[in-house]
Tab-separated table of C-alpha atoms in Angstrom:
chain	number	residue	atom	x	y	z
M	127	MET	CA	36.677	17.276	-27.618
M	128	LEU	CA	38.464	19.461	-25.051
M	129	GLY	CA	36.363	21.550	-22.720
M	130	VAL	CA	36.378	25.349	-22.897
M	131	SER	CA	35.045	28.014	-20.584
M	132	VAL	CA	31.268	28.383	-20.971
M	133	ASP	CA	29.143	31.161	-19.488
M	134	PHE	CA	26.342	29.388	-17.639
M	135	PRO	CA	23.752	32.225	-17.462
M	136	THR	CA	23.981	32.874	-21.196
M	137	THR	CA	23.755	29.218	-22.200
M	138	TRP	CA	21.074	28.410	-19.636
M	139	ALA	CA	18.886	31.250	-20.904
M	140	CYS	CA	18.376	29.258	-24.109
M	141	LEU	CA	18.577	25.748	-22.683
M	142	GLY	CA	16.261	26.572	-19.785
M	143	ASP	CA	13.615	27.707	-22.265
M	144	ILE	CA	13.894	24.366	-24.065
M	145	VAL	CA	13.478	22.503	-20.761
M	146	PHE	CA	10.444	24.662	-19.959
M	147	ARG	CA	8.876	23.837	-23.317
M	148	LEU	CA	9.649	20.120	-23.162
M	149	LEU	CA	7.934	19.737	-19.783
M	150	ARG	CA	4.785	21.138	-21.382
M	151	CYS	CA	5.236	19.430	-24.769
M	152	GLU	CA	5.293	22.816	-26.443
M	153	PRO	CA	6.813	23.099	-29.941
M	154	VAL	CA	10.608	23.154	-30.203
M	155	SER	CA	12.329	23.722	-33.525
M	156	ARG	CA	14.636	21.032	-34.847
M	157	GLU	CA	17.526	23.497	-34.821
M	158	SER	CA	16.939	24.376	-31.151
M	159	TRP	CA	16.543	20.714	-30.211
M	160	ASN	CA	19.806	19.737	-31.904
M	161	SER	CA	21.757	22.668	-30.475
M	162	SER	CA	20.510	21.825	-26.974
M	163	PHE	CA	22.562	18.618	-26.977
M	164	THR	CA	25.648	20.713	-27.693
M	165	ASP	CA	24.743	23.094	-24.861
M	166	VAL	CA	24.344	20.251	-22.363
M	167	TYR	CA	27.683	18.767	-23.377
M	168	ALA	CA	29.445	22.132	-23.281
M	169	LEU	CA	28.139	22.994	-19.812
M	170	CYS	CA	29.186	19.642	-18.397
M	171	ASN	CA	32.669	19.916	-19.924
M	172	SER	CA	33.231	23.576	-19.175
M	173	ARG	CA	36.706	24.378	-17.875
M	174	PRO	CA	38.173	25.096	-15.421
M	175	VAL	CA	34.955	24.219	-13.566
M	176	SER	CA	32.173	21.982	-14.854
M	177	HIS	CA	28.680	23.467	-14.753
M	178	ALA	CA	27.086	20.015	-14.423
M	179	PRO	CA	26.004	20.519	-10.770
M	180	ILE	CA	24.250	23.835	-11.384
M	181	LEU	CA	22.785	22.536	-14.655
M	182	TYR	CA	21.348	19.570	-12.785
M	183	SER	CA	19.946	21.629	-9.911
M	184	SER	CA	18.474	24.271	-12.239
M	185	THR	CA	16.768	21.595	-14.312
M	186	ALA	CA	15.464	19.794	-11.227
M	187	SER	CA	14.041	23.112	-10.026
M	188	LEU	CA	12.124	23.597	-13.290
M	189	ILE	CA	10.762	20.054	-13.042
M	190	SER	CA	9.637	20.608	-9.461
M	191	SER	CA	8.010	23.937	-10.343
M	192	ARG	CA	6.095	22.363	-13.212
M	193	VAL	CA	4.717	19.537	-11.065
M	194	LYS	CA	3.655	21.997	-8.363
M	195	GLU	CA	1.995	24.112	-11.042
M	196	ILE	CA	0.020	21.096	-12.275
M	197	ASN	CA	-1.005	20.293	-8.713
M	198	MET	CA	-2.380	23.816	-8.262
M	199	LEU	CA	-4.383	23.454	-11.476
M	200	LEU	CA	-5.872	20.160	-10.291
M	201	GLU	CA	-6.734	21.552	-6.867
M	202	ASP	CA	-9.079	24.067	-8.497
M	203	LEU	CA	-11.065	21.364	-10.319
M	204	SER	CA	-14.199	19.609	-9.148
M	205	ASP	CA	-14.183	15.866	-8.544
M	206	SER	CA	-16.027	15.326	-11.818
M	207	GLU	CA	-13.211	17.083	-13.697
M	208	LEU	CA	-10.239	15.713	-11.768
M	209	LEU	CA	-9.671	12.264	-13.300
M	210	PRO	CA	-9.521	13.210	-17.009
M	211	ALA	CA	-7.468	16.304	-16.174
M	212	TYR	CA	-5.018	14.225	-14.122
M	213	VAL	CA	-4.592	11.754	-16.973
M	214	GLN	CA	-4.125	14.516	-19.541
M	215	HIS	CA	-1.487	16.304	-17.469
M	216	TRP	CA	0.275	13.025	-16.715
M	217	GLU	CA	0.523	12.006	-20.374
M	218	ILE	CA	1.889	15.411	-21.393
M	219	PHE	CA	4.316	15.600	-18.475
M	220	HIS	CA	5.629	12.059	-18.893
M	221	ARG	CA	6.063	12.458	-22.650
M	222	GLY	CA	7.981	15.691	-22.182
M	223	LEU	CA	10.010	14.232	-19.326
M	224	THR	CA	11.034	11.322	-21.536
M	225	TYR	CA	12.357	13.728	-24.185
M	226	LEU	CA	14.146	15.712	-21.492
M	227	ASP	CA	15.789	12.565	-20.167
M	228	LYS	CA	17.091	11.837	-23.667
M	229	LEU	CA	18.445	15.371	-23.923
M	230	TYR	CA	20.225	14.944	-20.588
M	231	ARG	CA	21.686	11.551	-21.367
M	232	PHE	CA	25.216	12.918	-21.035
M	233	VAL	CA	24.361	14.367	-17.609
M	234	ASN	CA	22.922	11.034	-16.494
M	235	GLN	CA	25.916	9.048	-17.712
M	236	GLN	CA	28.773	11.352	-16.775
M	237	TYR	CA	27.509	13.291	-13.758
M	238	VAL	CA	24.745	11.361	-12.026
M	239	LYS	CA	26.355	7.962	-12.525
M	240	ASN	CA	29.482	9.063	-10.659
M	241	LEU	CA	27.370	10.128	-7.688
M	242	ARG	CA	25.460	6.879	-7.421
M	243	PRO	CA	25.867	5.309	-3.960
M	244	THR	CA	27.115	1.795	-3.382
M	245	GLU	CA	24.702	-0.956	-2.330
M	246	ALA	CA	25.892	-0.607	1.267
M	247	GLU	CA	25.231	3.125	1.210
M	248	MET	CA	21.771	2.476	-0.215
M	249	CYS	CA	20.991	0.164	2.709
M	250	TYR	CA	22.035	2.743	5.269
M	251	SER	CA	20.109	5.465	3.453
M	252	SER	CA	16.848	3.520	3.264
M	253	ILE	CA	15.395	5.541	6.127
M	254	LEU	CA	15.876	8.807	4.255
M	255	PRO	CA	13.202	10.425	2.064
M	256	MET	CA	13.392	9.178	-1.509
M	257	ALA	CA	14.612	12.476	-2.975
M	258	ASP	CA	17.414	12.777	-0.388
M	259	ARG	CA	19.016	9.363	-0.816
M	260	HIS	CA	21.079	10.118	-3.888
M	261	THR	CA	21.316	12.154	-7.045
M	262	MET	CA	18.725	10.745	-9.418
M	263	GLU	CA	18.661	10.670	-13.191
M	264	ILE	CA	16.450	13.292	-14.804
M	265	LEU	CA	13.609	10.867	-15.512
M	266	GLU	CA	13.701	9.755	-11.887
M	267	VAL	CA	13.658	13.361	-10.688
M	268	GLY	CA	10.435	13.910	-12.588
M	269	LEU	CA	8.809	10.735	-11.290
M	270	ALA	CA	9.870	11.460	-7.707
M	271	ASN	CA	8.416	14.959	-7.915
M	272	TRP	CA	5.206	13.634	-9.458
M	273	LYS	CA	4.751	11.328	-6.499
M	274	LEU	CA	5.811	13.812	-3.835
M	275	TYR	CA	4.040	16.952	-5.001
M	276	LEU	CA	1.103	15.580	-6.966
M	277	ILE	CA	0.041	12.004	-6.227
M	278	ASP	CA	0.478	12.438	-2.483
M	279	SER	CA	-1.601	15.619	-2.706
M	280	VAL	CA	-4.572	14.308	-4.714
M	281	LYS	CA	-4.500	10.604	-3.817
M	282	ASP	CA	-7.699	10.641	-1.742
M	283	ARG	CA	-9.716	12.553	-4.326
M	284	LEU	CA	-8.207	10.528	-7.158
M	285	SER	CA	-9.106	7.286	-5.404
M	286	GLY	CA	-12.694	8.474	-5.036
M	287	CYS	CA	-12.865	9.329	-8.739
M	288	LEU	CA	-11.545	5.915	-9.745
M	289	MET	CA	-14.046	4.115	-7.509
M	290	ARG	CA	-16.842	6.247	-8.946
M	291	GLU	CA	-15.946	5.145	-12.452
M	292	VAL	CA	-15.705	1.494	-11.417
M	293	HIS	CA	-19.191	1.796	-9.938
M	294	ASN	CA	-20.504	3.491	-13.085
M	295	ASP	CA	-19.065	0.689	-15.179
M	296	ARG	CA	-20.852	-1.921	-13.073
M	297	LEU	CA	-24.109	-0.074	-13.554
M	298	GLY	CA	-23.564	0.292	-17.290
M	299	VAL	CA	-23.219	4.058	-17.031
M	300	VAL	CA	-20.836	5.547	-19.580
M	301	GLY	CA	-18.457	7.959	-17.898
M	302	GLN	CA	-14.708	8.333	-17.617
M	303	GLN	CA	-13.827	4.640	-17.508
M	304	ASN	CA	-11.246	5.105	-20.265
M	305	CYS	CA	-9.158	7.097	-17.774
M	306	ILE	CA	-8.828	4.246	-15.262
M	307	SER	CA	-6.037	2.305	-16.973
M	308	LEU	CA	-4.147	5.497	-17.820
M	309	ALA	CA	-4.220	6.680	-14.213
M	310	ILE	CA	-3.076	3.268	-12.998
M	311	ASP	CA	-0.227	3.383	-15.519
M	312	SER	CA	1.040	6.558	-13.861
M	313	PHE	CA	1.280	4.675	-10.554
M	314	ARG	CA	3.278	1.949	-12.281
M	315	ARG	CA	5.633	4.464	-13.868
M	316	VAL	CA	6.429	5.978	-10.492
M	317	GLY	CA	7.449	2.470	-9.466
M	318	GLU	CA	10.267	2.641	-12.016
M	319	LEU	CA	12.355	4.576	-9.499
M	320	ARG	CA	15.444	2.477	-8.860
M	321	ASP	CA	15.512	2.649	-5.089
M	322	THR	CA	11.772	2.301	-4.568
M	323	GLU	CA	10.865	-0.875	-6.409
M	324	LYS	CA	7.655	-1.210	-4.402
M	325	ALA	CA	6.641	2.431	-4.774
M	326	GLY	CA	4.363	1.853	-7.760
M	327	MET	CA	2.679	-1.153	-6.159
M	328	ASP	CA	2.210	0.667	-2.856
M	329	ILE	CA	0.582	3.603	-4.621
M	330	TYR	CA	-1.571	1.248	-6.690
M	331	ASN	CA	-2.700	-0.622	-3.587
M	332	ARG	CA	-3.461	2.486	-1.573
M	333	ILE	CA	-5.267	4.449	-4.265
M	334	PHE	CA	-6.923	1.690	-6.294
M	335	GLN	CA	-6.726	-1.935	-5.183
M	336	ASP	CA	-7.590	-1.593	-1.482
M	337	PRO	CA	-10.580	0.710	-2.113
M	338	LEU	CA	-11.620	-1.518	-5.027
M	339	LEU	CA	-11.740	-4.616	-2.839
M	340	GLU	CA	-13.799	-2.774	-0.247
M	341	THR	CA	-16.281	-1.297	-2.737
M	342	THR	CA	-16.544	-4.645	-4.547
M	343	ARG	CA	-17.372	-6.391	-1.298
M	344	ALA	CA	-20.019	-3.798	-0.475
M	345	PHE	CA	-21.471	-3.816	-4.001
M	346	TYR	CA	-21.951	-7.567	-4.236
M	347	THR	CA	-23.149	-7.878	-0.657
M	348	ASN	CA	-25.857	-5.356	-1.447
M	349	TRP	CA	-26.568	-7.043	-4.791
M	350	ALA	CA	-26.918	-10.462	-3.164
M	351	PHE	CA	-29.221	-9.091	-0.467
M	352	LYS	CA	-31.526	-7.499	-3.045
M	353	ARG	CA	-31.608	-10.553	-5.293
M	354	GLU	CA	-32.314	-12.828	-2.351
M	355	SER	CA	-35.424	-10.830	-1.537
M	356	GLU	CA	-36.567	-10.740	-5.169
M	357	LEU	CA	-35.959	-14.324	-6.333
M	358	ALA	CA	-37.087	-17.750	-5.312
M	359	CYS	CA	-34.417	-19.959	-3.764
M	360	ALA	CA	-33.791	-22.013	-6.929
M	361	GLN	CA	-33.551	-18.896	-9.094
M	362	TYR	CA	-31.203	-17.206	-6.630
M	363	ILE	CA	-28.826	-20.172	-6.556
M	364	THR	CA	-28.815	-20.383	-10.359
M	365	GLU	CA	-28.108	-16.689	-10.747
């Protein structure tokens, strides 16, 4: 299929609305969804100049704006509201981002792929911020923004919420424990970034594992001290 001249502002007016809706998992008609694939293809193959670069940057801008918007919403919440809200926003954002990545498959394969650096270039660029090292696929753009503008912003509060729920679980208090695994999954997903294989593990360690080890040590030290004062030696050893 030969490329023809495509007016970017006109086409983006419709496609940009679809991107906006996908990032929020808002309803999109089947007709609009199907026609969006044609729009993406047409913009990338526009002649005499491809609109792939501006399509990519415009889409990345919408992704970044959405993540920053979510961060602002979370900042206004109390610590008791933060964890379930974080999980809810993450599930919606990641689901929508996955659909968006499918929609932009042609962009990923024909535009981004050609801009991928060589292994040598990746080595020399390792000192650069993640988002500056190379042009990322759309899914990666979303994950990188989620880490940069959201996780890095709420990591201390989020860690406190997770430790609170671990403590509640140990005490048999029903709370928001069902959110723990979902939050941890978001850390793992961020680790899917190609050039940051350890990113997910580093986030997991910093926000969850390291604090967990410390609180576990403190909890059982305190538990052992109390039981030692309450039980006879034989009972204490048995327990």
